[in-house]
């Protein structure tokens, strides 16, 4: 697991059904928002990039994907090349999606 | 947290919105999600949430502006701002902008429950406080206008006693609103759907009073050509208001005492006992205990009726109420008379505030009516106020000249039909006396109007009601007669 305690709080607070739903929505958010950031990076649209990073930071924070959240917040604050920032966010995004898959597999195993 | 609340989640990131929804539903609340500030405004108006969970960063406009717009639209809902650690400053700013609390992402269910619970409780306490404050600071109560402390005490007493059947004894100077207080007792009571019957004991000839109260049967006396119900019967299930009870003859007081004690009476000329369920409200402008001591009022009847005393303060002791009432009457009469008045000039308000108002609210009512009928403009200026009222020393002046302080005009919907009918005869008699000679019609009109004014103690609205003309007509006639030198000028 890329982030220690990923989804741990969610597992405590939510029913299995709700947990699956939230993680499913998170997975969609990661894909959608990194795609948006990629488009903004290509267009060198800093404000659009930062708006998407803000959304992804919130989503990551909500599920406990701490390193993805930190990368997004760093990207919101930095004025560096967007492509470089995007690469790091993508990496942490993929790690978070891996965590999601692990949690879902665990849930399937319990079910 | 107690009870189910409707929580509006304003959040544009689906993961956070879904998480908030799941947690809140898990806590037993109803949830709506708005993804934009614009959608939140609509939801706040239409769905009427009990609380809002608000993310500051939104795609259309931010949470701060949303809070401002909600406030501008009168949406009074506690807002909890959701923020990331990095934007604590924004959360503090949001609280300055009106949010009740903030919660840091990511938040656990327990933290959300406590934060939201506190916000809802705070809101409930604020609503309770506002309700209590509104009850304590009421500017209006049934027909009363007035926010001063003595009137608040009157409102509270009336409210407290309304639900019971206890007799209410209203005291206060003439024109302080004793009949209005009696109506308020009735209208605030479970008897509100039944009759409120008012009898002015001082305006009814002694030999007719018993019949007015208890009714009579055919042949009971000369002229009793048919059975007729009295006020007691008409008030069955409702409220019987005996105004000027101190004027009731002693022999009639004995009969009233029996009625109050037993709830039964016999119509004049009948031996049949009738039982009714009546709540008694009495009023006098005298000190009832002094009347007892002077032997003019039966002590046993006094103790039967003087159960809950309500003392109405004179207008001179009601401070700013004078202006509240004056503004109320000005708006009402300007509307009725088609005038453009919107208020009083500061000197005019000062004059009204300094005057002693011996005729109390009724006199103030007549003064404002007089002003509205005789003048027009955007606001009432000092020189429009009758001279006697605007004396700089604040003296009470000549009552008849300042304005006629006399009997109340029955309020719409609770017209004291019995009492009103009784006072017609003496006016007609008075007019008849003056018709011994044939005189020009204009002179007869003047005599008749002046006779009506004398009869009603210079109460223009009541005189007008008796003459079945508009009070404005009397005011205009008086003005014109003064201008022609037919009356002393004031």
Coordinates of C-alpha atoms in Angstrom, one line a residue:
Chain A
X1 CA 0.0 0.0 0.0
X2 CA 1.4 3.3 -1.1
X3 CA -0.2 5.2 1.8
X4 CA -0.2 3.7 5.2
X5 CA -3.8 3.8 6.5
X6 CA -5.4 4.3 3.1
X7 CA -9.2 4.1 3.5
X8 CA -8.7 2.9 7.1
X9 CA -11.0 5.7 8.4
X10 CA -13.5 5.0 5.7
X11 CA -13.6 1.3 6.5
X12 CA -14.3 2.3 10.1
X13 CA -17.1 4.8 9.3
X14 CA -18.8 3.3 6.3
X15 CA -20.7 0.2 5.5
X16 CA -19.1 -2.1 3.0
X17 CA -21.6 -1.0 0.3
X18 CA -20.8 2.7 0.9
X19 CA -17.1 2.1 1.1
X20 CA -17.2 0.4 -2.4
X21 CA -19.3 3.3 -3.7
X22 CA -16.9 6.0 -2.4
X23 CA -13.8 4.1 -3.7
X24 CA -15.5 3.6 -7.1
X25 CA -16.2 7.4 -7.3
X26 CA -12.6 8.1 -6.2
X27 CA -11.3 5.9 -9.0
X28 CA -13.3 7.8 -11.5
X29 CA -12.2 11.1 -10.0
X30 CA -8.5 10.2 -10.3
X31 CA -8.9 9.2 -13.9
X32 CA -11.0 12.2 -14.9
X33 CA -9.0 14.8 -13.0
X34 CA -5.5 13.6 -14.2
X35 CA -6.9 13.6 -17.7
X36 CA -8.0 17.2 -17.1
X37 CA -4.6 18.1 -15.8
X38 CA -2.9 16.5 -18.8
X39 CA -5.1 18.6 -21.1
X40 CA -4.3 21.7 -19.1
X41 CA -0.5 20.9 -19.1
X42 CA -0.6 20.5 -22.9
X43 CA -2.4 23.8 -23.3
X44 CA -0.1 25.4 -20.7
X45 CA -3.3 26.5 -18.9
X46 CA -2.0 27.0 -15.3
X47 CA -5.3 28.0 -13.7
X48 CA -7.2 25.0 -15.2
X49 CA -4.4 22.7 -14.0
X50 CA -4.5 24.1 -10.5
X51 CA -8.3 23.8 -10.3
X52 CA -8.1 20.2 -11.3
X53 CA -5.2 19.6 -8.8
X54 CA -7.4 21.2 -6.1
X55 CA -10.3 18.8 -6.8
X56 CA -8.0 15.8 -6.9
X57 CA -6.3 16.9 -3.6
X58 CA -9.7 17.0 -2.0
X59 CA -10.7 13.6 -3.3
X60 CA -7.4 12.1 -2.2
X61 CA -7.7 13.7 1.2
X62 CA -11.2 12.2 1.6
X63 CA -10.0 8.6 1.1
X64 CA -6.7 9.0 2.9
X65 CA -4.5 9.0 -0.1
X66 CA -2.1 11.3 1.7
X67 CA 0.8 11.3 -0.8
X68 CA -1.4 11.9 -3.8
X69 CA -3.0 14.8 -1.8
X70 CA 0.4 16.2 -0.9
X71 CA 1.6 16.0 -4.5
X72 CA -1.6 17.8 -5.7
X73 CA -1.3 20.6 -3.1
X74 CA 2.4 21.0 -4.0
X75 CA 1.4 21.3 -7.6
X76 CA -1.2 24.0 -6.7
X77 CA 1.5 26.1 -5.0
X78 CA 4.3 25.6 -7.5
X79 CA 4.8 27.6 -10.6
X80 CA 7.1 25.0 -12.3
X81 CA 6.5 23.2 -15.6
X82 CA 3.1 21.6 -15.5
X83 CA 4.3 18.4 -17.3
X84 CA 6.8 17.7 -14.6
X85 CA 4.2 18.2 -11.9
X86 CA 1.7 16.0 -13.8
X87 CA 4.1 13.1 -13.9
X88 CA 4.5 13.0 -10.2
X89 CA 0.7 13.3 -9.6
X90 CA 0.1 10.5 -12.1
X91 CA 2.6 8.3 -10.3
X92 CA 0.9 8.9 -6.9
X93 CA -2.5 8.6 -8.6
X94 CA -1.6 5.1 -9.9
X95 CA -0.4 4.1 -6.5
X96 CA -3.7 5.3 -5.0
X97 CA -5.6 3.3 -7.6
X98 CA -3.5 0.3 -6.7
X99 CA -4.6 0.8 -3.0
X100 CA -8.2 1.0 -4.1
X101 CA -7.8 -2.3 -5.9
X102 CA -6.2 -3.9 -2.9
X103 CA -9.0 -2.7 -0.6
X104 CA -11.7 -3.9 -3.0
X105 CA -10.0 -7.3 -3.4
X106 CA -9.8 -7.6 0.4
X107 CA -13.5 -6.8 0.6
X108 CA -14.3 -9.4 -2.1
X109 CA -12.3 -11.9 -0.1
X110 CA -14.2 -11.1 3.0
X111 CA -17.5 -11.3 1.1
Chain B
X1 CA -26.9 15.1 17.8
X2 CA -30.7 14.9 18.2
X3 CA -33.2 14.4 15.5
X4 CA -33.1 14.2 11.8
X5 CA -31.8 17.2 10.0
X6 CA -31.8 18.2 6.3
X7 CA -28.2 18.8 5.3
X8 CA -27.2 20.5 2.1
X9 CA -23.7 19.4 1.0
X10 CA -22.1 22.0 -1.3
X11 CA -19.2 20.2 -2.9
X12 CA -18.0 19.9 -6.5
X13 CA -15.6 16.9 -6.1
X14 CA -17.7 13.7 -6.4
X15 CA -15.6 11.7 -4.0
X16 CA -16.0 14.2 -1.2
X17 CA -19.7 14.7 -2.0
X18 CA -20.3 10.9 -2.0
X19 CA -18.4 10.5 1.3
X20 CA -20.3 13.3 3.0
X21 CA -23.6 11.9 1.8
X22 CA -22.7 8.4 3.1
X23 CA -21.6 9.7 6.5
X24 CA -24.6 12.0 6.9
X25 CA -27.1 9.3 5.9
X26 CA -25.3 7.0 8.3
X27 CA -26.0 9.6 11.0
X28 CA -29.7 9.6 10.1
X29 CA -29.9 12.8 8.2
X30 CA -31.5 13.7 4.9
X31 CA -29.0 14.9 2.3
X32 CA -29.0 16.9 -0.9
X33 CA -25.8 17.6 -2.8
X34 CA -25.2 20.8 -4.8
X35 CA -22.1 20.8 -7.1
X36 CA -22.1 24.6 -7.7
X37 CA -22.8 27.7 -5.6
X38 CA -25.6 28.5 -7.9
X39 CA -27.2 25.1 -7.4
X40 CA -26.8 25.6 -3.7
X41 CA -28.7 28.9 -3.7
X42 CA -31.6 27.2 -5.4
X43 CA -31.5 24.2 -3.1
X44 CA -31.3 26.5 0.0
X45 CA -34.4 28.3 -1.2
X46 CA -36.4 25.3 -2.4
X47 CA -35.3 22.5 -0.1
X48 CA -35.0 24.6 3.1
X49 CA -32.1 22.7 4.7
X50 CA -31.4 22.8 8.5
X51 CA -27.6 23.1 7.9
X52 CA -25.1 23.5 5.0
X53 CA -21.8 21.7 4.7
X54 CA -19.8 24.0 2.4
X55 CA -16.6 23.6 0.5
X56 CA -15.1 27.1 -0.2
X57 CA -13.7 26.4 -3.6
X58 CA -16.6 26.0 -6.1
X59 CA -16.6 26.2 -9.9
X60 CA -18.9 29.2 -10.3
X61 CA -18.4 31.5 -7.3
X62 CA -16.8 30.8 -4.0
X63 CA -18.3 29.8 -0.6
X64 CA -17.8 33.3 0.9
X65 CA -19.9 34.9 -1.7
X66 CA -22.5 32.1 -1.4
X67 CA -22.8 32.8 2.3
X68 CA -23.3 36.5 1.5
X69 CA -26.0 35.7 -1.0
X70 CA -27.8 33.4 1.3
X71 CA -27.9 36.0 4.0
X72 CA -29.1 38.6 1.5
X73 CA -31.9 36.3 0.6
X74 CA -32.9 35.8 4.2
X75 CA -31.8 32.2 4.3
X76 CA -30.8 31.7 8.0
X77 CA -29.1 28.3 8.0
X78 CA -26.0 27.4 10.0
X79 CA -23.1 26.8 7.6
X80 CA -20.2 24.5 8.4
X81 CA -17.2 25.2 6.2
X82 CA -15.2 22.1 5.0
X83 CA -11.5 22.9 4.5
X84 CA -8.1 21.3 4.0
X85 CA -5.4 21.9 6.5
X86 CA -3.7 24.2 4.1
X87 CA -6.6 26.6 4.1
X88 CA -7.4 27.1 7.8
X89 CA -7.0 30.8 7.2
X90 CA -9.8 30.6 4.7
X91 CA -11.9 28.8 7.2
X92 CA -11.3 31.5 9.8
X93 CA -12.3 34.1 7.2
X94 CA -15.4 32.0 6.4
X95 CA -16.4 32.1 10.1
X96 CA -15.9 35.8 10.1
X97 CA -18.3 35.8 7.1
X98 CA -20.9 34.0 9.1
X99 CA -20.1 30.3 9.1
X100 CA -20.8 28.8 12.5
X101 CA -17.9 26.3 12.5
X102 CA -15.4 24.5 10.2
X103 CA -14.2 21.0 9.8
X104 CA -10.9 19.9 8.4
X105 CA -10.6 17.3 5.7
X106 CA -10.4 14.3 5.9
X107 CA -12.9 14.1 8.7
X108 CA -14.1 11.1 10.6
X109 CA -17.8 10.4 11.1
X110 CA -17.6 11.2 14.8
X111 CA -16.0 14.6 14.2
X112 CA -18.7 15.4 11.6
X113 CA -21.4 14.3 14.0
X114 CA -20.1 16.6 16.8
X115 CA -19.5 19.6 14.5
X116 CA -22.9 19.4 12.8
X117 CA -24.7 18.7 16.1
X118 CA -23.2 21.8 17.6
X119 CA -24.1 23.9 14.7
X120 CA -27.7 22.6 14.7
X121 CA -28.0 23.1 18.5
X122 CA -26.6 26.6 18.2
X123 CA -29.2 27.4 15.6
X124 CA -32.0 25.9 17.7
X125 CA -30.9 28.0 20.7
X126 CA -30.7 31.2 18.5
X127 CA -34.2 30.5 17.2
X128 CA -35.5 30.0 20.8
X129 CA -33.8 33.2 21.9
X130 CA -35.3 35.1 19.0
X131 CA -38.7 33.7 19.8
X132 CA -38.5 34.6 23.5
X133 CA -37.1 38.1 22.5
X134 CA -39.9 38.6 20.1
X135 CA -42.4 37.7 22.8
X136 CA -40.8 40.1 25.2
X137 CA -40.3 42.9 22.6
X138 CA -43.6 42.7 20.8
X139 CA -44.6 46.0 19.1
X140 CA -48.0 44.6 18.4
X141 CA -50.4 42.3 20.2
X142 CA -53.8 41.7 18.8
X143 CA -55.2 45.2 18.2
X144 CA -52.6 46.9 20.5
X145 CA -49.6 48.9 19.2
X146 CA -46.9 49.4 21.7
X147 CA -43.6 48.0 22.8
X148 CA -43.0 49.7 26.2
X149 CA -42.3 47.6 29.3
X150 CA -45.8 48.2 30.9
X151 CA -47.5 47.1 27.7
X152 CA -45.3 44.0 27.5
X153 CA -46.6 43.1 31.0
X154 CA -50.2 43.6 29.8
X155 CA -49.6 41.3 26.8
X156 CA -48.1 38.7 29.1
X157 CA -51.0 38.8 31.5
X158 CA -53.6 38.6 28.8
X159 CA -51.7 35.7 27.2
X160 CA -51.4 33.9 30.5
X161 CA -55.0 34.3 31.5
X162 CA -56.6 33.8 28.1
X163 CA -56.9 30.0 28.2
X164 CA -58.7 29.9 31.6
X165 CA -62.2 31.0 32.4
X166 CA -61.1 33.3 35.2
X167 CA -62.7 36.7 35.2
X168 CA -60.6 39.6 34.1
X169 CA -60.9 43.1 35.5
X170 CA -59.4 45.8 33.4
X171 CA -58.6 49.2 34.8
X172 CA -57.2 52.2 33.1
X173 CA -58.0 55.8 32.2
X174 CA -60.4 56.5 29.4
X175 CA -59.0 55.9 26.0
X176 CA -56.2 53.5 27.1
X177 CA -57.8 50.6 25.2
X178 CA -59.8 48.7 27.8
X179 CA -62.2 47.3 25.2
X180 CA -59.2 46.3 23.0
X181 CA -57.8 44.4 26.0
X182 CA -61.1 42.7 26.5
X183 CA -61.2 41.7 22.9
X184 CA -57.6 40.4 23.1
X185 CA -58.6 38.2 26.1
X186 CA -61.4 36.8 24.0
X187 CA -59.4 36.4 20.8
X188 CA -56.5 34.7 22.6
X189 CA -58.8 32.3 24.3
X190 CA -60.4 29.0 23.2
X191 CA -63.7 31.0 23.1
X192 CA -62.4 33.0 20.1
X193 CA -64.8 31.2 17.8
X194 CA -67.9 32.3 19.8
X195 CA -69.4 35.7 20.5
X196 CA -67.6 38.6 22.1
X197 CA -70.5 40.7 23.5
X198 CA -69.7 44.2 24.8
X199 CA -72.1 46.1 27.0
X200 CA -71.4 49.7 28.1
X201 CA -73.1 49.8 31.5
X202 CA -72.8 53.6 31.6
X203 CA -74.5 54.1 28.3
X204 CA -77.6 52.2 29.0
X205 CA -80.6 53.7 30.9
X206 CA -80.9 52.0 34.3
X207 CA -84.4 50.6 33.6
X208 CA -83.2 49.0 30.4
X209 CA -80.0 47.5 31.8
X210 CA -81.5 44.3 33.2
X211 CA -83.2 43.6 29.9
X212 CA -80.0 44.3 28.0
X213 CA -78.1 41.8 30.1
X214 CA -80.7 39.1 30.6
X215 CA -83.2 39.7 27.8
X216 CA -86.9 39.8 28.2
X217 CA -90.0 37.9 27.3
X218 CA -93.0 39.4 25.4
X219 CA -95.1 41.6 27.6
X220 CA -92.5 41.9 30.3
X221 CA -92.9 45.7 30.1
X222 CA -94.5 48.3 27.8
X223 CA -93.0 48.0 24.4
X224 CA -91.8 44.4 24.9
X225 CA -93.7 43.1 21.9
X226 CA -91.6 40.0 21.5
X227 CA -89.1 37.8 23.3
X228 CA -85.6 39.2 23.0
X229 CA -82.3 37.6 24.0
X230 CA -79.9 39.6 26.2
X231 CA -76.2 39.9 26.2
X232 CA -75.8 37.0 28.6
X233 CA -77.5 34.6 26.1
X234 CA -75.7 36.1 23.1
X235 CA -72.3 35.5 24.9
X236 CA -73.0 31.8 25.7
X237 CA -69.8 29.9 25.0
X238 CA -68.0 33.2 24.5
X239 CA -67.1 36.4 26.4
X240 CA -69.3 39.0 28.0
X241 CA -67.5 42.3 28.4
X242 CA -69.1 44.7 30.9
X243 CA -67.6 48.1 30.3
X244 CA -67.9 50.9 32.9
X245 CA -69.1 48.3 35.4
X246 CA -68.7 50.9 38.1
X247 CA -71.8 52.7 36.6
X248 CA -74.0 49.7 37.2
X249 CA -76.8 50.4 39.6
X250 CA -76.6 48.5 43.0
X251 CA -79.8 46.6 42.4
X252 CA -78.5 45.4 39.1
X253 CA -75.2 44.4 40.8
X254 CA -77.2 42.0 43.0
X255 CA -78.6 40.3 39.9
X256 CA -75.2 40.2 38.2
X257 CA -73.6 38.7 41.3
X258 CA -76.2 35.8 41.2
X259 CA -75.5 35.3 37.5
X260 CA -71.7 35.3 38.0
X261 CA -72.1 32.8 40.9
X262 CA -74.5 30.4 39.3
X263 CA -74.2 30.9 35.6
X264 CA -77.9 31.1 35.5
X265 CA -80.4 34.0 35.0
X266 CA -84.0 34.7 34.2
X267 CA -85.0 37.0 31.4
X268 CA -87.1 39.9 32.5
X269 CA -90.7 38.9 32.9
X270 CA -89.9 35.2 33.1
X271 CA -89.4 32.8 35.9
X272 CA -87.6 30.3 33.7
X273 CA -83.9 29.9 34.6
X274 CA -81.4 29.8 31.8
X275 CA -77.9 28.4 32.1
X276 CA -75.0 29.8 30.0
X277 CA -71.3 29.4 29.9
X278 CA -69.9 32.9 29.9
X279 CA -66.4 34.3 30.6
X280 CA -66.6 37.7 32.3
X281 CA -64.4 40.6 31.5
X282 CA -65.1 43.9 33.2
X283 CA -63.6 47.3 32.9
X284 CA -63.7 50.6 34.7
X285 CA -61.7 53.8 34.6
X286 CA -62.2 54.2 38.3
X287 CA -60.4 52.6 41.2
X288 CA -62.7 49.6 41.9
X289 CA -61.6 49.3 45.6
X290 CA -62.4 52.9 46.2
X291 CA -65.8 52.4 44.7
X292 CA -66.3 49.5 47.1
X293 CA -65.2 51.6 50.0
X294 CA -67.5 54.4 48.9
X295 CA -70.4 51.9 48.8
X296 CA -71.0 52.3 45.1
X297 CA -69.8 48.8 44.2
X298 CA -70.7 45.6 46.0
X299 CA -67.7 44.0 47.7
X300 CA -68.9 40.5 47.0
X301 CA -69.3 41.3 43.3
X302 CA -65.9 42.9 43.3
X303 CA -64.2 39.8 44.7
X304 CA -66.1 37.6 42.2
X305 CA -65.0 39.7 39.2
X306 CA -61.6 41.0 40.3
X307 CA -59.8 37.7 39.8
X308 CA -57.1 38.7 37.3
X309 CA -56.5 42.4 37.2
X310 CA -55.1 44.1 34.0
X311 CA -54.0 47.7 34.4
X312 CA -53.6 49.6 31.2
X313 CA -51.0 52.4 31.5
X314 CA -51.9 55.9 30.4
X315 CA -50.3 57.0 27.1
X316 CA -48.1 59.6 28.9
X317 CA -46.4 56.7 30.7
X318 CA -45.7 54.7 27.5
X319 CA -42.6 56.6 26.2
X320 CA -41.8 55.8 22.5
X321 CA -45.2 54.1 22.1
X322 CA -46.7 57.5 21.3
X323 CA -44.8 57.7 18.1
X324 CA -45.3 54.0 17.2
X325 CA -49.0 54.5 17.6
X326 CA -49.0 57.8 15.8
X327 CA -47.2 56.3 12.8
X328 CA -49.6 53.4 12.8
X329 CA -52.6 55.7 12.7
X330 CA -51.0 58.0 10.1
X331 CA -50.4 55.1 7.7
X332 CA -53.9 53.8 8.3
X333 CA -55.7 57.1 7.9
X334 CA -53.5 58.3 5.0
X335 CA -54.5 55.1 3.2
X336 CA -58.2 55.6 4.0
X337 CA -58.2 59.2 3.0
X338 CA -55.9 58.9 0.0
X339 CA -53.2 61.1 1.4
X340 CA -49.5 61.0 0.7
X341 CA -48.2 61.1 4.3
X342 CA -45.3 58.8 5.1
X343 CA -44.2 60.1 8.5
X344 CA -43.8 62.9 10.9
X345 CA -41.1 65.6 10.8
X346 CA -38.7 65.5 13.8
X347 CA -40.3 68.6 15.4
X348 CA -43.8 67.1 14.9
X349 CA -42.6 63.9 16.6
X350 CA -41.1 65.9 19.4
X351 CA -44.4 67.7 20.0
X352 CA -46.4 64.5 20.0
X353 CA -43.9 62.9 22.4
X354 CA -44.0 65.9 24.8
X355 CA -47.8 66.2 25.0
X356 CA -49.6 64.7 28.0
X357 CA -52.4 63.0 26.1
X358 CA -55.1 63.2 28.8
X359 CA -57.5 61.4 26.4
X360 CA -54.8 58.7 25.8
X361 CA -54.7 56.6 22.6
X362 CA -58.1 57.6 21.5
X363 CA -57.2 61.3 21.6
X364 CA -54.0 60.6 19.7
X365 CA -56.1 58.7 17.1
X366 CA -58.4 61.6 16.7
X367 CA -55.5 64.1 16.4
X368 CA -53.9 62.0 13.7
X369 CA -57.2 61.6 11.9
X370 CA -57.8 65.4 12.1
X371 CA -54.3 66.1 10.7
X372 CA -54.8 63.6 7.8
X373 CA -58.2 64.9 6.9
X374 CA -57.2 68.6 6.9
X375 CA -53.8 68.4 5.4
X376 CA -51.7 66.5 2.8
X377 CA -48.0 66.1 2.1
X378 CA -45.1 63.7 2.4
X379 CA -44.8 64.2 6.1
X380 CA -46.7 65.8 8.9
X381 CA -45.1 69.1 9.9
X382 CA -45.3 70.8 13.3
X383 CA -47.8 73.4 12.1
X384 CA -50.3 70.7 11.0
X385 CA -50.6 69.5 14.6
X386 CA -53.5 71.2 16.6
X387 CA -52.2 74.1 18.5
X388 CA -53.2 72.7 21.9
X389 CA -51.0 69.6 21.3
X390 CA -47.9 71.5 20.2
X391 CA -47.7 73.7 23.3
X392 CA -44.0 73.9 24.0
X393 CA -44.5 73.4 27.7
X394 CA -46.1 70.0 27.0
X395 CA -49.2 71.0 29.0
X396 CA -52.3 68.9 28.4
X397 CA -54.2 71.9 27.1
X398 CA -57.8 72.0 26.3
X399 CA -59.0 68.5 25.7
X400 CA -61.9 69.5 23.5
X401 CA -59.7 71.6 21.4
X402 CA -56.7 69.3 21.2
X403 CA -58.8 66.4 20.0
X404 CA -61.9 64.8 21.1
X405 CA -61.0 62.0 23.6
X406 CA -64.1 59.9 23.9
X407 CA -65.5 56.4 23.6
X408 CA -63.9 53.7 21.5
X409 CA -64.9 52.8 18.0
X410 CA -65.8 49.1 17.9
X411 CA -63.1 47.0 16.2
X412 CA -64.0 45.3 13.0
X413 CA -65.1 41.7 13.5
X414 CA -65.9 42.0 17.2
X415 CA -68.5 44.8 17.0
X416 CA -70.4 45.1 20.3
X417 CA -73.7 45.1 18.6
X418 CA -75.7 45.3 21.8
X419 CA -73.9 48.3 23.2
X420 CA -73.9 50.1 19.9
X421 CA -77.6 49.8 19.5
X422 CA -78.2 51.2 22.9
X423 CA -76.6 54.6 22.4
X424 CA -78.6 55.5 19.3
X425 CA -81.8 56.4 21.2
X426 CA -80.3 59.2 23.4
X427 CA -78.8 60.9 20.4
X428 CA -82.0 60.8 18.5
X429 CA -83.7 62.2 21.6
X430 CA -81.2 65.0 21.9
X431 CA -81.7 65.8 18.2
X432 CA -85.4 65.8 18.6
X433 CA -85.2 68.3 21.4
X434 CA -83.3 70.7 19.1
X435 CA -85.9 70.3 16.4
X436 CA -88.6 72.2 18.3
X437 CA -88.3 75.0 15.7
X438 CA -87.9 74.9 11.9
X439 CA -84.5 76.3 11.0
X440 CA -82.3 76.3 7.8
X441 CA -81.0 72.9 7.0
X442 CA -77.3 74.0 7.4
X443 CA -78.0 75.2 10.9
X444 CA -79.8 71.9 11.7
X445 CA -76.9 70.0 10.3
X446 CA -74.5 71.9 12.5
X447 CA -76.7 71.5 15.6
X448 CA -77.1 67.8 15.0
X449 CA -73.3 67.2 14.5
X450 CA -72.5 69.2 17.6
X451 CA -75.2 67.4 19.6
X452 CA -73.7 64.1 18.5
X453 CA -70.2 65.3 19.5
X454 CA -71.5 66.4 22.9
X455 CA -73.2 63.1 23.4
X456 CA -70.2 61.1 22.6
X457 CA -67.8 63.3 24.6
X458 CA -66.3 64.8 21.5
X459 CA -65.5 61.4 20.0
X460 CA -65.6 62.2 16.3
X461 CA -65.5 58.6 14.9
X462 CA -68.2 57.5 17.3
X463 CA -70.4 60.6 16.5
X464 CA -69.8 59.9 12.8
X465 CA -70.9 56.3 13.3
X466 CA -74.1 57.4 15.1
X467 CA -74.8 59.9 12.3
X468 CA -73.9 57.3 9.7
X469 CA -71.4 59.7 8.0
X470 CA -67.7 59.6 7.5
X471 CA -65.6 61.1 10.3
X472 CA -63.8 63.2 7.7
X473 CA -67.1 65.0 7.1
X474 CA -67.2 66.1 10.7
X475 CA -63.6 67.2 10.7
X476 CA -64.2 69.2 7.5
X477 CA -67.4 70.7 8.8
X478 CA -65.7 71.7 12.1
X479 CA -62.8 73.3 10.2
X480 CA -65.1 75.2 7.9
X481 CA -67.3 76.4 10.8
X482 CA -64.3 77.6 12.6
X483 CA -63.1 79.5 9.5
X484 CA -66.5 81.1 9.2
X485 CA -66.4 82.1 12.9
X486 CA -69.3 79.8 13.8
X487 CA -67.1 78.0 16.3
X488 CA -64.3 79.2 18.5
X489 CA -61.0 78.8 16.6
X490 CA -58.2 76.7 18.2

